Tab-separated table of C-alpha atoms in Angstrom:
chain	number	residue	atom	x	y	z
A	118	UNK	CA	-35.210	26.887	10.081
A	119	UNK	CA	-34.909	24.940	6.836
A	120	UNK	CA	-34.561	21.607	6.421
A	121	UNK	CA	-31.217	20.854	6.404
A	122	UNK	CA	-30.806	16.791	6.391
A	123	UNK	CA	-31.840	15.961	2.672
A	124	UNK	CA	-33.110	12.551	1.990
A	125	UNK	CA	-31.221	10.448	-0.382
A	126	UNK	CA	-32.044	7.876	-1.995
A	127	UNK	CA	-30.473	4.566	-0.129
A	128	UNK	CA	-30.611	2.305	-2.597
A	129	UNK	CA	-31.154	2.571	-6.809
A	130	UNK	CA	-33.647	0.341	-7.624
A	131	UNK	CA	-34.228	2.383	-11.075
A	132	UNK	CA	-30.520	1.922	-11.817
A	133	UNK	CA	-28.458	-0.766	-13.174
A	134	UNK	CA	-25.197	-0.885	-11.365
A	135	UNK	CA	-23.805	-2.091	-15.045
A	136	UNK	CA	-22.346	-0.098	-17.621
A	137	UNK	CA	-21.245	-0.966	-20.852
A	138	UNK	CA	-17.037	-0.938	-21.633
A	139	UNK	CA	-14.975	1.590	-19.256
A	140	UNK	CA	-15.886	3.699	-16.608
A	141	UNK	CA	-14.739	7.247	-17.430
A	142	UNK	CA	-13.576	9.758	-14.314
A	143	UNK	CA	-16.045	12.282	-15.489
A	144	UNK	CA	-18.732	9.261	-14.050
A	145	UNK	CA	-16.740	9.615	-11.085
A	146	UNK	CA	-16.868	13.296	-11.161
A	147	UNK	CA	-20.364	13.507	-11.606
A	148	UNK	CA	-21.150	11.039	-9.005
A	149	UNK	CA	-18.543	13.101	-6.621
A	150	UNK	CA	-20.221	16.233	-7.827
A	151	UNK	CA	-24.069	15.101	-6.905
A	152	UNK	CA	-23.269	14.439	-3.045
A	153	UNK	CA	-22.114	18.070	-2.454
A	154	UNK	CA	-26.314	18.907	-2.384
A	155	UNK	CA	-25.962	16.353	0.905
A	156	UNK	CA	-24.656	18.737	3.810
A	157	UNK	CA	-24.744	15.883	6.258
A	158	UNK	CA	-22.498	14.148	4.401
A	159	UNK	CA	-18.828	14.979	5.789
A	160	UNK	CA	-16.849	11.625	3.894
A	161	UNK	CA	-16.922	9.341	0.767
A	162	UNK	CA	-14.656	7.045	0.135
A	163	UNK	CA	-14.482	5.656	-3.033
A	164	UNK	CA	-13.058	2.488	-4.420
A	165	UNK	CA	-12.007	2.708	-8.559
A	166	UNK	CA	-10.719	-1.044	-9.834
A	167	UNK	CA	-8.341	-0.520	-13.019
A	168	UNK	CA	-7.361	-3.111	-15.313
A	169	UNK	CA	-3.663	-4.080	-15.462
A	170	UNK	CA	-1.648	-5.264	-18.015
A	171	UNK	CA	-0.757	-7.814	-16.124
A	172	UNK	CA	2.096	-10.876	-17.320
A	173	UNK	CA	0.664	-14.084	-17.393
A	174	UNK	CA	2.670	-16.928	-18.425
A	175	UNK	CA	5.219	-13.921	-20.623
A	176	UNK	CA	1.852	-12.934	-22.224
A	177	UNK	CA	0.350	-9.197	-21.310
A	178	UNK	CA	-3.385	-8.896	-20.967
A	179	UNK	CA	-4.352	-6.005	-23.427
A	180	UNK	CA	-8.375	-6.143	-21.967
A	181	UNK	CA	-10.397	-7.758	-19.818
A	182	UNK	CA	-14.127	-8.734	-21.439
A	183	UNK	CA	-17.055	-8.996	-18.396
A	184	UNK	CA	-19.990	-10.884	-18.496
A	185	UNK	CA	-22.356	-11.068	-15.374
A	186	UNK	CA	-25.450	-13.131	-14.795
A	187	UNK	CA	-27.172	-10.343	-15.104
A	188	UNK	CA	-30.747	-10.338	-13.000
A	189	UNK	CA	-29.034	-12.460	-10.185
A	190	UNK	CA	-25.952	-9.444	-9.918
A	191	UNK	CA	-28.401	-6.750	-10.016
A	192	UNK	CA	-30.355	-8.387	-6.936
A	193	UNK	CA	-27.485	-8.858	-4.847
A	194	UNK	CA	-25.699	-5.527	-5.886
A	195	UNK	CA	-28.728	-3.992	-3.957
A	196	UNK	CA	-28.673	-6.733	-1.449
A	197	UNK	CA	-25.195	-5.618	-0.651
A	198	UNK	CA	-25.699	-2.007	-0.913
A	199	UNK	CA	-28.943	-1.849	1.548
A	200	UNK	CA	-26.994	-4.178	3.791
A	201	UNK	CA	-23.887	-1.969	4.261
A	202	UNK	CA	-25.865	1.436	4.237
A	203	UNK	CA	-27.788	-0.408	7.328
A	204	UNK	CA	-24.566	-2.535	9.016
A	205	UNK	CA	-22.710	1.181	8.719
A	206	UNK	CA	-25.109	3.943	9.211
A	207	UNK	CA	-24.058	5.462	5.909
A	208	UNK	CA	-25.879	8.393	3.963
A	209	UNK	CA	-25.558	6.201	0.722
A	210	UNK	CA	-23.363	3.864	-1.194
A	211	UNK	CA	-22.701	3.602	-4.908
A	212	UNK	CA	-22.001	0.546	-7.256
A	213	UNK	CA	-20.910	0.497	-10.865
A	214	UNK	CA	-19.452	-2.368	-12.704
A	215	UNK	CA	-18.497	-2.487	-16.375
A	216	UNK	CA	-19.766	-5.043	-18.804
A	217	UNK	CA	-18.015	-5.887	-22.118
A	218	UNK	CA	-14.847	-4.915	-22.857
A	219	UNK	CA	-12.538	-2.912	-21.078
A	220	UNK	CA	-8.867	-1.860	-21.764
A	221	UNK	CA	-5.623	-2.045	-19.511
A	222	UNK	CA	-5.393	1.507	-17.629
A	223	UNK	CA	-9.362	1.719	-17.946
A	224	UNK	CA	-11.972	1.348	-14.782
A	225	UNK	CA	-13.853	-1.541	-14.434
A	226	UNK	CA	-15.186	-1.059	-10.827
A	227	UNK	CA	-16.377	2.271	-8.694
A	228	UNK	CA	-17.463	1.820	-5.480
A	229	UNK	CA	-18.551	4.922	-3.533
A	230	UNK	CA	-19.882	4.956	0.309
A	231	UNK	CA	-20.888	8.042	1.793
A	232	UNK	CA	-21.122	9.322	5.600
A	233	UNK	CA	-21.119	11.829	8.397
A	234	UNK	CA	-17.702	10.618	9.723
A	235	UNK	CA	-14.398	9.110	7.925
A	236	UNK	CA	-14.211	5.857	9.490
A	237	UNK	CA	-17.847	4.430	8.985
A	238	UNK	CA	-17.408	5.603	5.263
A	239	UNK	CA	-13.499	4.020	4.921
A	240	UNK	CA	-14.647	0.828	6.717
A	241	UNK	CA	-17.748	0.318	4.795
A	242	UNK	CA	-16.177	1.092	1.233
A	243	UNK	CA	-13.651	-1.645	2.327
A	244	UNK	CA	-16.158	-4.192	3.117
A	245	UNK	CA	-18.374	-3.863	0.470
A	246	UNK	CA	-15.631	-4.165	-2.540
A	247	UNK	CA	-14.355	-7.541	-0.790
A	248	UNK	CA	-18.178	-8.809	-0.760
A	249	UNK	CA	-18.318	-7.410	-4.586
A	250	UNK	CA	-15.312	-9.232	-5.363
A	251	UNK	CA	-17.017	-12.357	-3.732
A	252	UNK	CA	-20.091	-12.624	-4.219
A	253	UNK	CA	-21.128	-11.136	-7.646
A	254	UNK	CA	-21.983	-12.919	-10.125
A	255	UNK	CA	-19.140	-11.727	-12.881
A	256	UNK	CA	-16.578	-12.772	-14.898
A	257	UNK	CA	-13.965	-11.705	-16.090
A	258	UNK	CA	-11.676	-12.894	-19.314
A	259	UNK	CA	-8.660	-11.561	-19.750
A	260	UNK	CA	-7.781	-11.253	-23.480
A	261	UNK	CA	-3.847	-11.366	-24.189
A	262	UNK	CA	-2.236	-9.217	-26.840
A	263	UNK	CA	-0.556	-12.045	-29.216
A	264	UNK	CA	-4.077	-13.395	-29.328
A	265	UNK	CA	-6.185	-15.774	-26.926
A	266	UNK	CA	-7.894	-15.519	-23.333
A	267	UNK	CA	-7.337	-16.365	-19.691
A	268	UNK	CA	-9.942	-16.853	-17.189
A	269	UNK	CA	-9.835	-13.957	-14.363
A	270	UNK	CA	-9.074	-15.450	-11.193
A	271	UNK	CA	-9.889	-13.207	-7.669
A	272	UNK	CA	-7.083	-14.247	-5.306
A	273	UNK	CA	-6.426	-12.046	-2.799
B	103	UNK	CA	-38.566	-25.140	-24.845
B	104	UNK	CA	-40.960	-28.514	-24.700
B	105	UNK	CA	-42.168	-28.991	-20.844
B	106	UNK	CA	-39.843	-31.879	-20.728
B	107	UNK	CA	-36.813	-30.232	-21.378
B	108	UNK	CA	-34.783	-27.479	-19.510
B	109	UNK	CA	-32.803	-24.537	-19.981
B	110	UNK	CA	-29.392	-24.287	-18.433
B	111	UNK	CA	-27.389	-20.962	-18.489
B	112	UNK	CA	-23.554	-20.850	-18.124
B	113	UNK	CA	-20.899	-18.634	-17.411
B	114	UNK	CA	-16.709	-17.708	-17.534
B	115	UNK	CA	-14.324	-20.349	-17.450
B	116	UNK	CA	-17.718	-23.379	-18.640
B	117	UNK	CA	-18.140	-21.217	-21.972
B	118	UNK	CA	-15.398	-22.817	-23.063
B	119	UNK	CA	-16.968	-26.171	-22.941
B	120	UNK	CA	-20.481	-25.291	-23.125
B	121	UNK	CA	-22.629	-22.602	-25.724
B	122	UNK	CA	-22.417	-19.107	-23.818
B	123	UNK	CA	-25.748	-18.627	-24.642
B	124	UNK	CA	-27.101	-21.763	-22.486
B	125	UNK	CA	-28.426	-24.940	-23.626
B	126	UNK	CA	-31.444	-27.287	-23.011
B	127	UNK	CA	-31.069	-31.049	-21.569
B	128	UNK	CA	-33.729	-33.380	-20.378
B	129	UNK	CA	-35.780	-32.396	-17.747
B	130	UNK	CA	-34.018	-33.891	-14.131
B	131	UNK	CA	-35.829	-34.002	-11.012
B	132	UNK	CA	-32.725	-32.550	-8.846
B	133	UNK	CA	-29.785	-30.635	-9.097
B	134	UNK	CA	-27.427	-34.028	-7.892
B	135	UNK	CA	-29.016	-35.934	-11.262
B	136	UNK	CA	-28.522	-32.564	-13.399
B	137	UNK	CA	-25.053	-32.870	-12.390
B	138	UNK	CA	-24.833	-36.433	-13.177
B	139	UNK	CA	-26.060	-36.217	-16.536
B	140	UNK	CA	-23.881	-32.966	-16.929
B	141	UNK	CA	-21.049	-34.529	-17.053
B	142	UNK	CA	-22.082	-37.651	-19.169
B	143	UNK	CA	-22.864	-34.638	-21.724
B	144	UNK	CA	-19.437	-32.292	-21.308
B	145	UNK	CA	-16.794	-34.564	-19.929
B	146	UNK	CA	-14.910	-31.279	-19.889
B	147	UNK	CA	-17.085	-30.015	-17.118
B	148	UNK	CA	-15.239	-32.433	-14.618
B	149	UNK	CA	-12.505	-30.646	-14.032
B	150	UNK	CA	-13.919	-27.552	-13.336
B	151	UNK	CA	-15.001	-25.935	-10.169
B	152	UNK	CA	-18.882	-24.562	-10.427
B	153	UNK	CA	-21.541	-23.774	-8.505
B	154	UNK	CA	-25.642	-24.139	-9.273
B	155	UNK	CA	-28.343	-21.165	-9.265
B	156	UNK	CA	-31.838	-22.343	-9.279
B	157	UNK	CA	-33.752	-19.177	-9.360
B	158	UNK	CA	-30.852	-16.869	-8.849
B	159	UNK	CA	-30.264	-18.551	-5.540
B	160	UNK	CA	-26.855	-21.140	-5.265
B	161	UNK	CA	-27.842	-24.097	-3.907
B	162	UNK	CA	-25.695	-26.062	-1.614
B	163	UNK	CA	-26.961	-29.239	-1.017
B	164	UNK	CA	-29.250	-31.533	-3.718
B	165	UNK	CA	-32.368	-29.483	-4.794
B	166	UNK	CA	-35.499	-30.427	-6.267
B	167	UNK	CA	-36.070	-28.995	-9.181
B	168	UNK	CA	-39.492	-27.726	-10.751
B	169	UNK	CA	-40.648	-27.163	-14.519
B	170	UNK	CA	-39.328	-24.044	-15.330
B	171	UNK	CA	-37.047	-23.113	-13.050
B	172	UNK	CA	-33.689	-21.280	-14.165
B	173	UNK	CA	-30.832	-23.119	-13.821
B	174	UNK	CA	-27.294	-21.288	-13.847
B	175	UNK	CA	-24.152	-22.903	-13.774
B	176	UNK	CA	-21.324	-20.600	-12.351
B	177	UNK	CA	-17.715	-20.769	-11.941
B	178	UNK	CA	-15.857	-18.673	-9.039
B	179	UNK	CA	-16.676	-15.139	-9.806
B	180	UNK	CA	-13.659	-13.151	-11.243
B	181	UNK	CA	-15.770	-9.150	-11.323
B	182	UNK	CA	-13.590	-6.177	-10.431
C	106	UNK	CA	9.256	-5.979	-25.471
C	107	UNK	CA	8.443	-2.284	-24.378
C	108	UNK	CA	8.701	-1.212	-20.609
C	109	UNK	CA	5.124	-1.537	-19.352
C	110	UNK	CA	6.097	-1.205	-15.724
C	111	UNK	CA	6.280	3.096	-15.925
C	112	UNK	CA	7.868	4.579	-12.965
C	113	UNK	CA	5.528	7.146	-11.410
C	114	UNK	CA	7.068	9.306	-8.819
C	115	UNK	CA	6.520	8.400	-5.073
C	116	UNK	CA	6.288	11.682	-3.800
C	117	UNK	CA	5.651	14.871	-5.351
C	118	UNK	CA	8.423	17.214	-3.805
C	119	UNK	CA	7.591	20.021	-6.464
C	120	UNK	CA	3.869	20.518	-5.681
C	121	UNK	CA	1.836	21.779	-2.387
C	122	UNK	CA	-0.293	19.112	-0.778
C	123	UNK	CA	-2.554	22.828	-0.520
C	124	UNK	CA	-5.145	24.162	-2.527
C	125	UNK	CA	-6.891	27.387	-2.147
C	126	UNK	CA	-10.511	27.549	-1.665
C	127	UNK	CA	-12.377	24.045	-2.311
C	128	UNK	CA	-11.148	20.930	-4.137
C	129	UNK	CA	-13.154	20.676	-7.205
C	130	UNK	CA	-14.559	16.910	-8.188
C	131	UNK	CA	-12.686	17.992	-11.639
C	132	UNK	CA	-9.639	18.308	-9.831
C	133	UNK	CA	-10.388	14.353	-8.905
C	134	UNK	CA	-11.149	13.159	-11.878
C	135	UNK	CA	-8.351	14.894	-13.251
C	136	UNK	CA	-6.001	13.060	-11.004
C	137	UNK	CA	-7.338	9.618	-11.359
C	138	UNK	CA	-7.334	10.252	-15.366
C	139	UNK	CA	-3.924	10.546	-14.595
C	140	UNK	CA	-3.403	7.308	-13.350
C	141	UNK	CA	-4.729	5.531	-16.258
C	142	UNK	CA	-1.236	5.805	-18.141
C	143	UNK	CA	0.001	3.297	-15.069
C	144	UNK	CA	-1.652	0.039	-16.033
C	145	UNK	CA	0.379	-1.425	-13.153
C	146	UNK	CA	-2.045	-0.319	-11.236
C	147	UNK	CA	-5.161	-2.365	-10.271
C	148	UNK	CA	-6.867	-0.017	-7.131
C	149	UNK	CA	-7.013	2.587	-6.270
C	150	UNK	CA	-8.599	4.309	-2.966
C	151	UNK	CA	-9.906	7.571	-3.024
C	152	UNK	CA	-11.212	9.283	0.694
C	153	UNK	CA	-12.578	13.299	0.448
C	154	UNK	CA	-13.640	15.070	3.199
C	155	UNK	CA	-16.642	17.323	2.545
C	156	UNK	CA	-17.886	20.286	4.880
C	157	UNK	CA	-20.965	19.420	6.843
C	158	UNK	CA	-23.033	22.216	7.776
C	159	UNK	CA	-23.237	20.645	11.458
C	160	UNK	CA	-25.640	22.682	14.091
C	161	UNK	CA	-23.835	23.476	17.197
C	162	UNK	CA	-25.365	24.941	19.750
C	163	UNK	CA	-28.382	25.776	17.598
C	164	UNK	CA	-26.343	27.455	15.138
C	165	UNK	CA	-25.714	26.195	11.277
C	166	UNK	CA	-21.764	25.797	10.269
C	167	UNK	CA	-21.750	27.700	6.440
C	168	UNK	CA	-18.059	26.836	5.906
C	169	UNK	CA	-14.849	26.047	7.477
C	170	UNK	CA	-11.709	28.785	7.517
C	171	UNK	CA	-8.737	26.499	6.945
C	172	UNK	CA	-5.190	27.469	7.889
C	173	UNK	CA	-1.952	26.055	8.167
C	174	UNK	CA	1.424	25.759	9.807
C	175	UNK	CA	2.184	25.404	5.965
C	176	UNK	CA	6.185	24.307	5.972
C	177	UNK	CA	5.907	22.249	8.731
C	178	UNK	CA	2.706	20.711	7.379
C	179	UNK	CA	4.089	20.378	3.523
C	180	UNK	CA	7.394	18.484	5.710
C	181	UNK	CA	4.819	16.325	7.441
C	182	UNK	CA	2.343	15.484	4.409
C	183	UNK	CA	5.462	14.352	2.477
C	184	UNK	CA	6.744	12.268	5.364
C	185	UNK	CA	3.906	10.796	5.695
C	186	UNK	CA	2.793	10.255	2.227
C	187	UNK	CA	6.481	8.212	2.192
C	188	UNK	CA	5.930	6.305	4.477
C	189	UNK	CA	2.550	5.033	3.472
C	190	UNK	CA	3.941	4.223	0.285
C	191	UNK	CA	6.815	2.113	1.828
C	192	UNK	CA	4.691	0.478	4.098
C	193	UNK	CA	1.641	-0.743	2.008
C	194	UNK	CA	4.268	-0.809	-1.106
C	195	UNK	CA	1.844	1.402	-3.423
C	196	UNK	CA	2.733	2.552	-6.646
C	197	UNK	CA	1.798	6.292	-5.496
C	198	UNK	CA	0.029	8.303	-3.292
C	199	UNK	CA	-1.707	11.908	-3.366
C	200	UNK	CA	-2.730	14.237	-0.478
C	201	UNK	CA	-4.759	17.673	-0.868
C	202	UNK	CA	-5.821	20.346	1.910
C	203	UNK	CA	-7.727	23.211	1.054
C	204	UNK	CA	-6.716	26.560	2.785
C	205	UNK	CA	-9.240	29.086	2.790
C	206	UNK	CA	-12.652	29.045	3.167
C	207	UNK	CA	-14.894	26.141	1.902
C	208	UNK	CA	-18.444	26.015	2.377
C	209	UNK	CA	-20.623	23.572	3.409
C	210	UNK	CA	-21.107	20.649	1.307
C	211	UNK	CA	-17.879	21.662	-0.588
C	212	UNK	CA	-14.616	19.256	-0.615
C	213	UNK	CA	-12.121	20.268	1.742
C	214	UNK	CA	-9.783	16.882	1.706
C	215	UNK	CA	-8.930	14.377	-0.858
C	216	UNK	CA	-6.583	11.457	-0.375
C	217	UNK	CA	-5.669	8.658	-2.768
C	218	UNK	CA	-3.453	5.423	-2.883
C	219	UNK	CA	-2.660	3.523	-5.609
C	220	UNK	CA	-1.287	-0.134	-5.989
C	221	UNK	CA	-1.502	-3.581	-7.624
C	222	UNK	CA	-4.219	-5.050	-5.764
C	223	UNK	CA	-7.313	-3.344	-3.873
C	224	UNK	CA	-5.971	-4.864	-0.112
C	225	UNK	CA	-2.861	-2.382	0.594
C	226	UNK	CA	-4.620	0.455	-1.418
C	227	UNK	CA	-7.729	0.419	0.697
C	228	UNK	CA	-5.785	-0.533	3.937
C	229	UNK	CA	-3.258	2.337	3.200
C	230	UNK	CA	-6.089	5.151	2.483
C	231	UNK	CA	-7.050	4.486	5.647
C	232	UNK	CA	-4.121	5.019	7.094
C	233	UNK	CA	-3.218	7.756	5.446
C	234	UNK	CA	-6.250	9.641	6.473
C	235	UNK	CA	-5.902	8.934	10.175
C	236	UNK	CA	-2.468	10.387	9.944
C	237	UNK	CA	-3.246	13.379	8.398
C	238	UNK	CA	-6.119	14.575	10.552
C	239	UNK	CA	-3.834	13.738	13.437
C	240	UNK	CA	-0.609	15.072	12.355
C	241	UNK	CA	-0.922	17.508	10.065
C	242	UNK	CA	-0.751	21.067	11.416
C	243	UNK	CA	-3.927	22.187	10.119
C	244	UNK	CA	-6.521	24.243	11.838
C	245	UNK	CA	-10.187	24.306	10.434
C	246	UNK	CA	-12.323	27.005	11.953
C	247	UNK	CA	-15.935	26.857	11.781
C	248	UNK	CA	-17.975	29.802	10.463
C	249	UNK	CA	-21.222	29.605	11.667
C	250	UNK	CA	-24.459	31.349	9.897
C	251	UNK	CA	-25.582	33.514	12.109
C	252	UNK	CA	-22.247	35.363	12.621
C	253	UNK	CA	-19.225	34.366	15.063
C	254	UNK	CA	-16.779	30.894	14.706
C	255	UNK	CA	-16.531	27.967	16.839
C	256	UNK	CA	-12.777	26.039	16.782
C	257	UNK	CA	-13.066	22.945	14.776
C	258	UNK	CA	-12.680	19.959	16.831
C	259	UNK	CA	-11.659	16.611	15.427
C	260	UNK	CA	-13.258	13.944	17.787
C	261	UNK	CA	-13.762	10.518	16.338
D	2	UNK	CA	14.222	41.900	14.193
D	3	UNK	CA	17.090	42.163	17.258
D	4	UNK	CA	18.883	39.585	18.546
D	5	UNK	CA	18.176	39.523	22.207
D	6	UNK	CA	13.919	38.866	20.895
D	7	UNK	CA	12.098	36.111	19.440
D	8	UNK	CA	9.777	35.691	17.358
D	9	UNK	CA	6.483	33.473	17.899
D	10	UNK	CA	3.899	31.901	15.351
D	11	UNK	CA	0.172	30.914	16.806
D	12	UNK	CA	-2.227	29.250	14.753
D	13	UNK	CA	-6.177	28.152	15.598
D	14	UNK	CA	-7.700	29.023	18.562
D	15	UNK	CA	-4.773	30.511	20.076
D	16	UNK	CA	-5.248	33.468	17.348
D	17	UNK	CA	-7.955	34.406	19.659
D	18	UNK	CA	-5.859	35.317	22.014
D	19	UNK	CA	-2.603	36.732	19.971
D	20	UNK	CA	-2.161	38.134	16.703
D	21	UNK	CA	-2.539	35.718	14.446
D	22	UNK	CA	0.537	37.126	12.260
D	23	UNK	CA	2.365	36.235	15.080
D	24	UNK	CA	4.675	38.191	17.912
D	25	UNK	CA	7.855	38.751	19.447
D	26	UNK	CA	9.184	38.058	23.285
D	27	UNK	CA	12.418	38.148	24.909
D	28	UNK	CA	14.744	35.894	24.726
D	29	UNK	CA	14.312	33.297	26.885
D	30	UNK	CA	16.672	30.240	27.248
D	31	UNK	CA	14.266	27.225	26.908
D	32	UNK	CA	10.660	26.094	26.210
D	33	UNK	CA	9.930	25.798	29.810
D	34	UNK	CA	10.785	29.336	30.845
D	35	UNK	CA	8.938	30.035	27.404
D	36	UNK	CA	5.813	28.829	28.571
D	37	UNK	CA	6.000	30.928	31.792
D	38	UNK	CA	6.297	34.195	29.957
D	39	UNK	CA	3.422	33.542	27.714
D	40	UNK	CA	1.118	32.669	30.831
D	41	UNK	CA	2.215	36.151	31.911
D	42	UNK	CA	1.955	38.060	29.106
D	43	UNK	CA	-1.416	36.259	27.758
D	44	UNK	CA	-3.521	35.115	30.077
D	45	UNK	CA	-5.802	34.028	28.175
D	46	UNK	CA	-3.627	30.808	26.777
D	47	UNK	CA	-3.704	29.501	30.116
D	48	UNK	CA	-7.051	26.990	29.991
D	49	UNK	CA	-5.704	26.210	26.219
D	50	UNK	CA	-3.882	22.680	25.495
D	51	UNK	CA	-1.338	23.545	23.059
D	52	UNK	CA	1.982	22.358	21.943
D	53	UNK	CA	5.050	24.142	21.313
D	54	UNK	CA	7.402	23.353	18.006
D	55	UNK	CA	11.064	24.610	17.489
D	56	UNK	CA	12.356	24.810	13.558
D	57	UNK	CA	9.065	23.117	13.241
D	58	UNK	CA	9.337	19.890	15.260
D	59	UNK	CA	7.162	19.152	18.236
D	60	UNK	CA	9.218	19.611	21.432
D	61	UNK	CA	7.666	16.694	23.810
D	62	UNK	CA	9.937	18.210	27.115
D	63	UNK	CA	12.062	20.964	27.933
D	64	UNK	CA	14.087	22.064	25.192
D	65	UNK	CA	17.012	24.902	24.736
D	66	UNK	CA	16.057	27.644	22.575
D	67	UNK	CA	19.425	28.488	19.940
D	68	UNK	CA	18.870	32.118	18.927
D	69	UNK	CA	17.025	32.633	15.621
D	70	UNK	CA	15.344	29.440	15.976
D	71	UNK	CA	11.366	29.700	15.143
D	72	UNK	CA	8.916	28.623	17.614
D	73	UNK	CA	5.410	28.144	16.991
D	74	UNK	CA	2.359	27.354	19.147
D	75	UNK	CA	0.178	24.957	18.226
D	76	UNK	CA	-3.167	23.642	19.583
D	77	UNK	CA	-4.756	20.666	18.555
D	78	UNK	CA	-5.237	19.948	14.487
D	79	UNK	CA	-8.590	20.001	12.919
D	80	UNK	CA	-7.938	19.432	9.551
D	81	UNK	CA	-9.554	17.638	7.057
């Protein structure tokens, strides 16, 4: 009988989870499109953060511009990642975070866990955007249309 | 950088107040005295909420500090 | 000041929640492209169910036969799809079943919820899912290698 | 089809047992004396758990059958 149960990859050390400016959905795609070689895998859920043109103060944000300590956010992106692959038995999980700037309606965040059954995957993807949110080392700066910034603030 | 001197990075909201690409101060033996001598330097600092990396690690309570380390001042993280 | 908040339609009356055959990850990104005209929208969740080619009994699952109870299960998707809006308040949500056969390590389910903030969109996806593999009148038959189909149970 | 007959859908592993196109039965007045008839005409559906829907609502107890109404038999769902 073949071998069936591919190995993947758990965590991508070779890989920065940055990227520079948007996130396109043919990333997404392709990302999507590489797990169907996994036959064990039966669910991914994926997170995709957007920007919004949000109204602060009766100014609209027209972009948000990211900067990251970069070596420290790389370390703990992959502390994260091994950690919920272990925690939730996953086949893998996915980070990608944009850098630079990045337009209202673009994606800034995709965050893709992958597993045999729908609730490990759903639970995991959960937990591991709010310890994103948390604990990476980003920032963001929201730059308004009639000129000037405002500092990003995570509140939920 | 002279061995008496160290190099302090900074992030979001403290770019504002401080160069975004870090700057140098005399060397201090722990991160209480850094912050001490922080704010005699940017008054503007006072009134923000950061945190200190030494080494990519946020300390939490006064650290010594050794030549060379990497200091990193960061505000709450905004990513996402 | 021009309307930024666009409407987007809560439900889609006018399409099928089915597909034919497998969901394509083009068909995904093609529908979160979609959403980047709303910049109202700050999350979105995305859950897709992919065939595993489980061993039962010693025998390999190739694909899953998918049918439906289709009116009563395009009634039901709607409802619930409705509801889930309401109840997490998102600014949309999408639902697609394949019917047909889909082979292993092909996509046979894709949900999505869209909203504000990445709480309610995660929380509702969730939902959402559990509600559809409970509720919807859709019967996946497994096709196993060797010839012959086992009934597709859904346990978890 | 005539008036005094009515016609039944099955879907998943109850199309191992009927046509999965679906049949037609008597009339019969309610759900109850619905399931009887099956048990007698198929056998087979005995050891299955299934459910019975009317115009395409789940029917949790006995429930009067109007003529033309459509009943279909359904087992438990596996989608997804």
């Amino acid at each position: 009988m073949p071998q069936r149960v591919l190995k993947f990859s758990k965590t991508m050390p070779d890989s920065s989870i940055f990227v520079h400016g948007a996130i396109s959905a043919d990333d997404i795609a392709n990302a999507i499109q590489r797990l169907s070689e996994f036959q064990n895998i039966g669910a991914h859920s994926i997170f995709i953060g957007q920007v919004r043109s949000d109204a602060i103060e009766d100014q609209i944000v027209s972009a948000i511009d990211y900067a990251a300590y970069k070596e420290m956010a790389e370390q703990k992106a992959l502390e994260l990642i091994s950690e919920t692959v272990q925690t939730y038995q996953l086949n893998t999980a996915m980070v990608q975070h944009s850098l630079g700037m990045v337009k209202s309606g673009e994606i800034c965040l995709f965050v893709l866990t992958a597993s045999r059954h729908r609730k490990s995957s759903l639970e995991a993807c959960a937990y591991l955007v709010e310890r994103i949110k948390k604990e990476l080392p980003v920032w963001g700066k929201e730059i308004l249309e009639k000129g000037g910034h405002i500092w990003k603030k995570n509140t939920e | 950088m002279e061995k008496n001197r160290i190099k302090i990075l900074a992030f979001g909201q403290l770019t504002d107040h401080v160069a975004s690409s870090g700057f140098e101060m005399d060397f201090v033996q722990d991160t209480d005295t850094l912050k001490e001598r922080l704010y005699e330097n940017y008054p503007g600092l006072k009134n923000l909420h950061f945190s200190i990396a030494v080494d990519k690690k946020i300390v939490n309570s006064n650290t010594h500090l050794a030549a060379g380390c990497e200091i990193a001042l960061l505000p709450p993280f905004s990513g996402g």
